[in-house]
Amino acid sequence: MSIKADFTQGFVRNHWYAAAWASEVQERPFARTILGDKIVLFRQPDGTIGALEDRCPHRLAPLSMGECADGGLRCGYHGMVFNAAGDCIGIPGQDIIPPTARTRAFSATERYGLIWVWTGDVEPDPDSLPILKGYGEDGWALMDGGYQHHAGNYRIEIENLMDPAHTTFLHKETIGNRAAKDVPVEVSSYDRGLKAFRWIENVPPSPLDQKSFDFGAGRVDRQIAFHFELPATSFVDIAVIPAGMERSEGNLMRGGIRAFSYKFLTPETERSTHFFWLHLRNYRLNDQEFEATLRANLEKTFAEDQVMVTAIQGEQEATGLRQRTAIAIDRAPIMALRLIDRMIASEKESGETGTECEPVPA
Ligand code: FES
Ligand SMILES: [Fe+2]
């Protein structure tokens, strides 16, 4: 068997994608390419976010080279000013604004410390933003601001993040666990996505587990569940509870330690992905030293994935293939990619995709 590498399959467009951390967009406009669209993010005078195509309709100067001024985003070349709807609201030296003086506008919103941009042409659905367990609740510590640029198609990222089995081998210096090597991965689906998971049962708690929760002299059961919520949210749900304890949600939340490691995958182009991450945990809440160690460990882990994703992208381009054989652990990645393909196909069938930029008048 061979599966071809295809970098032209497109993206699910009618969805919110993480475009930047809110802290990245303050006084200055901020440029980022997402789903192949060059976008400029900027703060309006009331503090809300505007998102426009990063090209001035006049001479195509990147609007990100301009500044937030005169009640909108002012082009850095001849000073035309645009509001968040993409309308020109001022042209230096003239009163009349031609109807063509507008640029494409995207809906944008701020949640979880991130700026989300809706990249499709149907009305944005505010309820389709990810729902993060534990976020903003008492008893949870948040680490956020994580970002890496990965030089790989986001399908390679999805395959990686639906694949708990790789942790033993790729992450042996960081989160890998030899005890998990031969534990099979189970897969289940639910309304928002898929879960590939396994329980490592009846093992001694790690020294870190012991420092985080009093497991006494007993052994523990450890869950690692890789979730993928369509089309771009991944999270790893880690739970450690006393061995044999009933695995109810209440026990998973309070019976031991729990963490959610979230990643938001935003395609930049067909060959690169923005990798935003944040982490929530319900233990060692105010331990700054532990937090610094954990952050460094996660960054190292994600960098290990970054290196592998980049290498695989290179090999796919060199061979035109995605894989030449399949093994049992491929089940969840294949299911996830099929769901993505189905969403893309249904957008294409209904004609609901991203709008093209308006042509520049002659
Ligand atoms: S290029 Fe923007 S105002 Fe001329
Ligand atoms: Fe990984």
Short mmCIF file of C-alpha atoms and ligand atoms in Angstrom, two decimals:
data_model
loop_
_atom_site.label_atom_id
_atom_site.label_comp_id
_atom_site.label_asym_id
_atom_site.label_seq_id
_atom_site.Cartn_x
_atom_site.Cartn_y
_atom_site.Cartn_z
CA MET A 1 0.00 0.00 0.00
CA SER A 2 1.04 3.60 -0.55
CA ILE A 3 -0.71 6.80 0.38
CA LYS A 4 0.24 9.84 -1.64
CA ALA A 5 1.22 13.10 0.01
CA ASP A 6 -1.13 15.79 -1.19
CA PHE A 7 -0.56 19.37 -0.07
CA THR A 8 -3.50 20.77 -1.99
CA GLN A 9 -6.37 19.24 -0.04
CA GLY A 10 -7.24 22.57 1.50
CA PHE A 11 -8.55 23.39 4.95
CA VAL A 12 -11.80 23.55 6.85
CA ARG A 13 -12.52 27.25 6.50
CA ASN A 14 -15.74 27.87 8.39
CA HIS A 15 -14.20 27.74 11.81
CA TRP A 16 -12.36 29.78 14.44
CA TYR A 17 -8.59 29.44 14.34
CA ALA A 18 -6.16 30.75 16.93
CA ALA A 19 -4.24 33.55 15.21
CA ALA A 20 -2.18 35.15 17.98
CA TRP A 21 -1.84 35.53 21.71
CA ALA A 22 -3.72 38.66 22.79
CA SER A 23 -0.46 39.96 24.26
CA GLU A 24 1.05 39.99 20.75
CA VAL A 25 -1.50 42.52 19.54
CA GLN A 26 -1.24 45.68 21.60
CA GLU A 27 -0.27 49.13 20.29
CA ARG A 28 1.21 47.90 17.01
CA PRO A 29 -0.59 46.02 14.23
CA PHE A 30 0.46 42.40 13.97
CA ALA A 31 0.85 40.31 10.80
CA ARG A 32 0.21 36.60 10.57
CA THR A 33 -0.60 34.28 7.70
CA ILE A 34 -3.30 31.74 8.46
CA LEU A 35 -4.82 29.23 6.04
CA GLY A 36 -2.78 30.92 3.35
CA ASP A 37 -4.38 34.33 3.99
CA LYS A 38 -2.15 37.25 4.95
CA ILE A 39 -3.95 38.89 7.86
CA VAL A 40 -3.24 41.95 9.97
CA LEU A 41 -4.61 42.09 13.51
CA PHE A 42 -5.02 45.41 15.26
CA ARG A 43 -6.67 46.99 18.29
CA GLN A 44 -9.50 49.41 17.68
CA PRO A 45 -9.86 52.45 19.93
CA ASP A 46 -12.30 50.51 22.17
CA GLY A 47 -9.75 47.72 22.64
CA THR A 48 -11.55 45.15 20.50
CA ILE A 49 -9.69 43.37 17.72
CA GLY A 50 -9.91 44.04 14.01
CA ALA A 51 -8.65 41.53 11.43
CA LEU A 52 -8.13 42.59 7.81
CA GLU A 53 -6.42 41.28 4.74
CA ASP A 54 -2.86 42.54 5.13
CA ARG A 55 -2.88 44.50 1.89
CA CYS A 56 -3.96 48.05 1.34
CA PRO A 57 -6.39 48.22 -1.62
CA HIS A 58 -4.47 51.24 -2.92
CA ARG A 59 -0.99 49.95 -3.79
CA LEU A 60 -1.12 46.68 -1.81
CA ALA A 61 1.20 47.98 0.91
CA PRO A 62 1.04 45.57 3.88
CA LEU A 63 -1.27 47.28 6.35
CA SER A 64 0.80 45.72 9.14
CA MET A 65 3.47 48.29 8.19
CA GLY A 66 1.05 51.01 9.24
CA GLU A 67 -0.23 52.01 12.68
CA CYS A 68 -3.30 52.12 14.86
CA ALA A 69 -4.39 55.73 14.46
CA ASP A 70 -7.29 58.01 13.49
CA GLY A 71 -9.89 55.55 14.81
CA GLY A 72 -8.72 52.56 12.79
CA LEU A 73 -5.70 51.09 11.01
CA ARG A 74 -3.74 53.68 9.03
CA CYS A 75 -1.73 52.54 6.03
CA GLY A 76 1.96 53.36 6.37
CA TYR A 77 2.28 54.46 2.73
CA HIS A 78 -0.30 57.19 1.99
CA GLY A 79 -2.33 57.20 5.19
CA MET A 80 -5.68 55.71 4.17
CA VAL A 81 -7.51 54.56 7.31
CA PHE A 82 -9.60 51.39 7.57
CA ASN A 83 -12.04 50.20 10.22
CA ALA A 84 -12.58 46.61 11.36
CA ALA A 85 -15.28 46.12 8.72
CA GLY A 86 -12.64 46.77 6.05
CA ASP A 87 -14.17 50.10 5.04
CA CYS A 88 -11.96 53.09 4.37
CA ILE A 89 -12.89 55.86 6.80
CA GLY A 90 -10.38 58.49 5.74
CA ILE A 91 -8.09 59.47 2.87
CA PRO A 92 -5.62 62.31 3.46
CA GLY A 93 -6.23 65.27 1.13
CA GLN A 94 -9.66 64.21 -0.20
CA ASP A 95 -13.22 64.05 1.04
CA ILE A 96 -14.65 61.48 -1.32
CA ILE A 97 -14.01 57.84 -0.55
CA PRO A 98 -14.35 55.61 -3.61
CA PRO A 99 -16.52 52.51 -3.10
CA THR A 100 -13.56 50.31 -4.05
CA ALA A 101 -11.57 51.64 -1.10
CA ARG A 102 -12.17 48.62 1.10
CA THR A 103 -10.29 45.55 2.13
CA ARG A 104 -11.42 42.09 3.16
CA ALA A 105 -12.40 41.85 6.81
CA PHE A 106 -12.43 38.76 9.01
CA SER A 107 -14.45 38.25 12.19
CA ALA A 108 -12.19 38.12 15.23
CA THR A 109 -12.76 37.51 18.90
CA GLU A 110 -10.68 37.15 22.04
CA ARG A 111 -10.98 34.18 24.38
CA TYR A 112 -8.59 32.19 26.60
CA GLY A 113 -5.96 34.91 26.09
CA LEU A 114 -5.93 34.15 22.36
CA ILE A 115 -7.24 35.99 19.33
CA TRP A 116 -9.42 33.76 17.16
CA VAL A 117 -10.17 34.51 13.53
CA TRP A 118 -13.07 33.06 11.51
CA THR A 119 -11.69 32.20 8.11
CA GLY A 120 -14.83 31.20 6.20
CA ASP A 121 -17.63 33.06 4.53
CA VAL A 122 -20.62 31.79 6.50
CA GLU A 123 -21.74 33.67 9.61
CA PRO A 124 -19.34 32.94 12.53
CA ASP A 125 -20.68 30.59 15.16
CA PRO A 126 -19.62 31.84 18.62
CA ASP A 127 -20.52 28.46 20.15
CA SER A 128 -17.98 26.62 18.06
CA LEU A 129 -14.99 28.01 19.93
CA PRO A 130 -13.22 25.27 21.89
CA ILE A 131 -14.43 24.68 25.45
CA LEU A 132 -11.47 24.28 27.79
CA LYS A 133 -12.01 22.16 30.88
CA GLY A 134 -10.82 23.83 34.07
CA TYR A 135 -9.98 27.16 32.39
CA GLY A 136 -10.69 30.10 34.71
CA GLU A 137 -11.97 27.80 37.48
CA ASP A 138 -10.76 27.69 41.07
CA GLY A 139 -8.36 24.87 41.77
CA TRP A 140 -6.61 25.04 38.39
CA ALA A 141 -3.26 26.54 37.48
CA LEU A 142 -2.80 27.91 33.97
CA MET A 143 0.37 28.10 31.91
CA ASP A 144 -0.20 29.87 28.62
CA GLY A 145 1.54 31.91 25.94
CA GLY A 146 3.05 28.84 24.28
CA TYR A 147 3.87 29.06 20.59
CA GLN A 148 6.02 27.22 18.08
CA HIS A 149 6.24 27.47 14.32
CA HIS A 150 6.23 24.01 12.75
CA ALA A 151 7.43 23.54 9.17
CA GLY A 152 4.92 20.82 8.31
CA ASN A 153 1.43 20.43 6.86
CA TYR A 154 -1.13 20.37 9.62
CA ARG A 155 -2.19 16.82 8.69
CA ILE A 156 1.22 15.65 9.88
CA GLU A 157 0.49 17.49 13.14
CA ILE A 158 -2.89 15.77 13.48
CA GLU A 159 -1.30 12.38 12.91
CA ASN A 160 1.24 13.17 15.62
CA LEU A 161 -1.36 14.40 18.10
CA MET A 162 -3.69 11.40 17.62
CA ASP A 163 -0.86 9.01 18.32
CA PRO A 164 -0.05 8.36 22.00
CA ALA A 165 2.27 5.50 21.01
CA HIS A 166 5.01 7.82 19.71
CA THR A 167 5.64 9.29 23.15
CA THR A 168 7.60 6.22 24.31
CA PHE A 169 10.12 6.60 21.50
CA LEU A 170 10.23 10.21 20.37
CA HIS A 171 9.98 11.65 23.87
CA LYS A 172 12.19 9.30 25.83
CA GLU A 173 14.14 12.29 27.13
CA THR A 174 10.98 14.07 28.32
CA ILE A 175 7.51 12.54 28.80
CA GLY A 176 8.13 9.04 27.41
CA ASN A 177 7.22 6.10 29.65
CA ARG A 178 8.68 2.63 29.00
CA ALA A 179 5.84 1.04 30.99
CA ALA A 180 3.46 2.17 28.21
CA LYS A 181 5.42 0.58 25.37
CA ASP A 182 3.13 -2.41 24.77
CA VAL A 183 -0.14 -1.09 26.15
CA PRO A 184 -2.60 -0.95 23.23
CA VAL A 185 -4.27 2.31 22.27
CA GLU A 186 -8.09 2.39 22.24
CA VAL A 187 -10.07 4.80 20.10
CA SER A 188 -13.52 6.25 20.63
CA SER A 189 -15.44 9.08 19.01
CA TYR A 190 -17.76 11.67 20.51
CA ASP A 191 -19.79 14.61 19.24
CA ARG A 192 -16.91 17.11 18.93
CA GLY A 193 -14.14 14.72 17.97
CA LEU A 194 -12.07 11.64 18.71
CA LYS A 195 -10.10 10.21 21.59
CA ALA A 196 -7.13 7.81 21.41
CA PHE A 197 -6.29 6.63 24.92
CA ARG A 198 -4.78 4.07 27.16
CA TRP A 199 -4.59 3.33 30.84
CA ILE A 200 -1.31 2.17 32.30
CA GLU A 201 -2.48 0.16 35.25
CA ASN A 202 -1.17 -0.69 38.66
CA VAL A 203 2.23 0.98 38.41
CA PRO A 204 4.20 2.73 41.16
CA PRO A 205 3.63 6.50 41.22
CA SER A 206 6.49 8.48 39.75
CA PRO A 207 8.49 10.68 42.12
CA LEU A 208 6.71 13.64 40.53
CA ASP A 209 3.29 12.06 41.18
CA GLN A 210 4.26 11.56 44.81
CA LYS A 211 5.31 15.18 45.18
CA SER A 212 2.05 16.34 43.62
CA PHE A 213 -0.44 14.18 45.53
CA ASP A 214 -0.36 11.86 48.52
CA PHE A 215 -0.76 8.40 47.01
CA GLY A 216 0.56 6.83 50.23
CA ALA A 217 2.39 3.54 49.73
CA GLY A 218 -0.07 2.44 47.01
CA ARG A 219 0.21 2.02 43.28
CA VAL A 220 -1.58 4.09 40.64
CA ASP A 221 -3.48 3.89 37.37
CA ARG A 222 -2.47 6.48 34.80
CA GLN A 223 -4.58 7.67 31.88
CA ILE A 224 -3.14 9.31 28.79
CA ALA A 225 -5.91 10.33 26.40
CA PHE A 226 -5.18 12.19 23.19
CA HIS A 227 -8.23 14.13 22.05
CA PHE A 228 -8.77 15.83 18.73
CA GLU A 229 -11.68 18.22 18.38
CA LEU A 230 -12.44 19.22 14.81
CA PRO A 231 -10.86 20.84 13.04
CA ALA A 232 -7.90 22.18 14.98
CA THR A 233 -7.91 21.57 18.75
CA SER A 234 -5.88 18.84 20.38
CA PHE A 235 -5.58 18.13 24.06
CA VAL A 236 -3.94 15.47 26.10
CA ASP A 237 -5.88 14.51 29.21
CA ILE A 238 -3.60 13.09 31.90
CA ALA A 239 -5.06 11.57 35.05
CA VAL A 240 -3.31 9.67 37.83
CA ILE A 241 -5.49 8.01 40.48
CA PRO A 242 -4.99 5.27 43.09
CA ALA A 243 -4.88 1.85 41.40
CA GLY A 244 -8.31 0.27 41.13
CA MET A 245 -10.27 3.46 41.89
CA GLU A 246 -13.48 3.76 39.87
CA ARG A 247 -12.80 5.93 36.81
CA SER A 248 -15.73 8.31 37.22
CA GLU A 249 -15.22 11.91 36.09
CA GLY A 250 -15.49 13.01 39.74
CA ASN A 251 -12.68 10.65 40.77
CA LEU A 252 -10.55 11.71 37.81
CA MET A 253 -10.99 15.34 38.85
CA ARG A 254 -10.47 14.91 42.60
CA GLY A 255 -9.06 11.45 43.30
CA GLY A 256 -5.49 12.20 42.26
CA ILE A 257 -3.85 14.57 39.79
CA ARG A 258 -5.17 15.81 36.45
CA ALA A 259 -3.79 17.95 33.65
CA PHE A 260 -4.99 19.10 30.25
CA SER A 261 -2.36 19.95 27.67
CA TYR A 262 -4.06 21.97 24.92
CA LYS A 263 -2.71 22.70 21.44
CA PHE A 264 -4.40 24.81 18.82
CA LEU A 265 -3.19 23.99 15.33
CA THR A 266 -3.61 26.75 12.82
CA PRO A 267 -2.47 26.00 9.30
CA GLU A 268 -0.20 28.79 8.09
CA THR A 269 0.25 27.42 4.57
CA GLU A 270 0.01 23.97 3.06
CA ARG A 271 3.52 23.36 4.38
CA SER A 272 3.55 24.99 7.80
CA THR A 273 1.51 25.23 10.98
CA HIS A 274 1.21 27.59 13.93
CA PHE A 275 1.33 25.55 17.14
CA PHE A 276 -0.20 27.42 20.09
CA TRP A 277 -0.28 25.70 23.45
CA LEU A 278 -1.54 26.16 26.99
CA HIS A 279 -1.56 23.83 29.96
CA LEU A 280 -3.95 23.41 32.89
CA ARG A 281 -3.26 21.38 36.03
CA ASN A 282 -5.02 20.82 39.34
CA TYR A 283 -1.91 20.21 41.46
CA ARG A 284 1.05 22.26 42.74
CA LEU A 285 -1.00 25.32 42.00
CA ASN A 286 1.31 27.98 43.41
CA ASP A 287 4.66 26.31 42.93
CA GLN A 288 6.53 28.68 40.60
CA GLU A 289 9.69 26.60 40.55
CA PHE A 290 7.76 23.50 39.51
CA GLU A 291 5.94 25.54 36.88
CA ALA A 292 9.20 26.75 35.33
CA THR A 293 10.48 23.15 35.16
CA LEU A 294 7.20 21.94 33.66
CA ARG A 295 7.21 24.71 31.04
CA ALA A 296 10.76 23.86 30.01
CA ASN A 297 9.85 20.17 29.82
CA LEU A 298 6.80 20.83 27.63
CA GLU A 299 8.71 23.16 25.32
CA LYS A 300 11.39 20.50 24.91
CA THR A 301 8.74 17.84 24.23
CA PHE A 302 6.99 19.96 21.59
CA ALA A 303 10.37 20.79 20.03
CA GLU A 304 10.97 17.05 19.65
CA ASP A 305 7.70 16.86 17.71
CA GLN A 306 8.65 19.98 15.73
CA VAL A 307 11.88 18.32 14.56
CA MET A 308 10.06 15.13 13.53
CA VAL A 309 7.20 16.98 11.77
CA THR A 310 9.72 19.07 9.80
CA ALA A 311 11.72 15.98 8.82
CA ILE A 312 8.59 14.13 7.70
CA GLN A 313 7.41 17.13 5.65
CA GLY A 314 10.77 17.05 3.87
CA GLU A 315 10.50 13.32 3.13
CA GLN A 316 6.92 13.65 1.88
CA GLU A 317 8.00 16.38 -0.50
CA ALA A 318 10.97 14.32 -1.67
CA THR A 319 8.92 11.19 -2.35
CA GLY A 320 5.38 12.45 -3.00
CA LEU A 321 4.20 9.83 -0.50
CA ARG A 322 2.67 9.99 2.95
CA GLN A 323 3.21 6.41 4.00
CA ARG A 324 4.02 3.00 2.50
CA THR A 325 2.53 0.77 5.18
CA ALA A 326 -0.02 0.97 7.98
CA ILE A 327 0.04 -0.35 11.56
CA ALA A 328 -2.54 -0.61 14.35
CA ILE A 329 -1.73 2.76 15.92
CA ASP A 330 -2.73 4.50 12.66
CA ARG A 331 -6.41 3.98 13.37
CA ALA A 332 -7.06 7.22 15.25
CA PRO A 333 -4.99 9.43 12.90
CA ILE A 334 -6.76 7.95 9.87
CA MET A 335 -10.18 8.50 11.46
CA ALA A 336 -9.29 12.13 12.30
CA LEU A 337 -8.08 12.88 8.78
CA ARG A 338 -11.20 11.30 7.28
CA LEU A 339 -13.37 13.57 9.40
CA ILE A 340 -11.37 16.58 8.21
CA ASP A 341 -11.71 15.45 4.57
CA ARG A 342 -15.46 15.09 5.04
CA MET A 343 -15.75 18.61 6.47
CA ILE A 344 -13.73 20.05 3.59
CA ALA A 345 -15.80 18.13 1.03
CA SER A 346 -19.06 19.31 2.56
CA GLU A 347 -17.87 22.94 2.51
CA LYS A 348 -16.91 22.56 -1.14
CA GLU A 349 -20.26 20.97 -2.02
CA SER A 350 -22.23 23.74 -0.34
CA GLY A 351 -19.99 26.41 -1.86
CA GLU A 352 -19.29 27.74 1.64
CA THR A 353 -15.59 28.38 1.67
CA GLY A 354 -13.31 31.36 2.10
CA THR A 355 -14.07 34.28 -0.14
CA GLU A 356 -11.49 35.36 -2.61
CA CYS A 357 -10.16 38.88 -2.32
CA GLU A 358 -12.05 41.37 -4.43
CA PRO A 359 -10.28 42.22 -7.68
CA VAL A 360 -8.47 45.51 -7.79
CA PRO A 361 -10.34 47.84 -10.19
CA ALA A 362 -8.61 48.77 -13.42
S1 FES B 1 -0.73 51.97 -0.38
FE1 FES B 1 -2.02 52.30 1.31
S2 FES B 1 -2.65 54.33 1.14
FE2 FES B 1 -1.39 54.01 -0.61
FE FE B 2 4.73 14.24 20.67
#
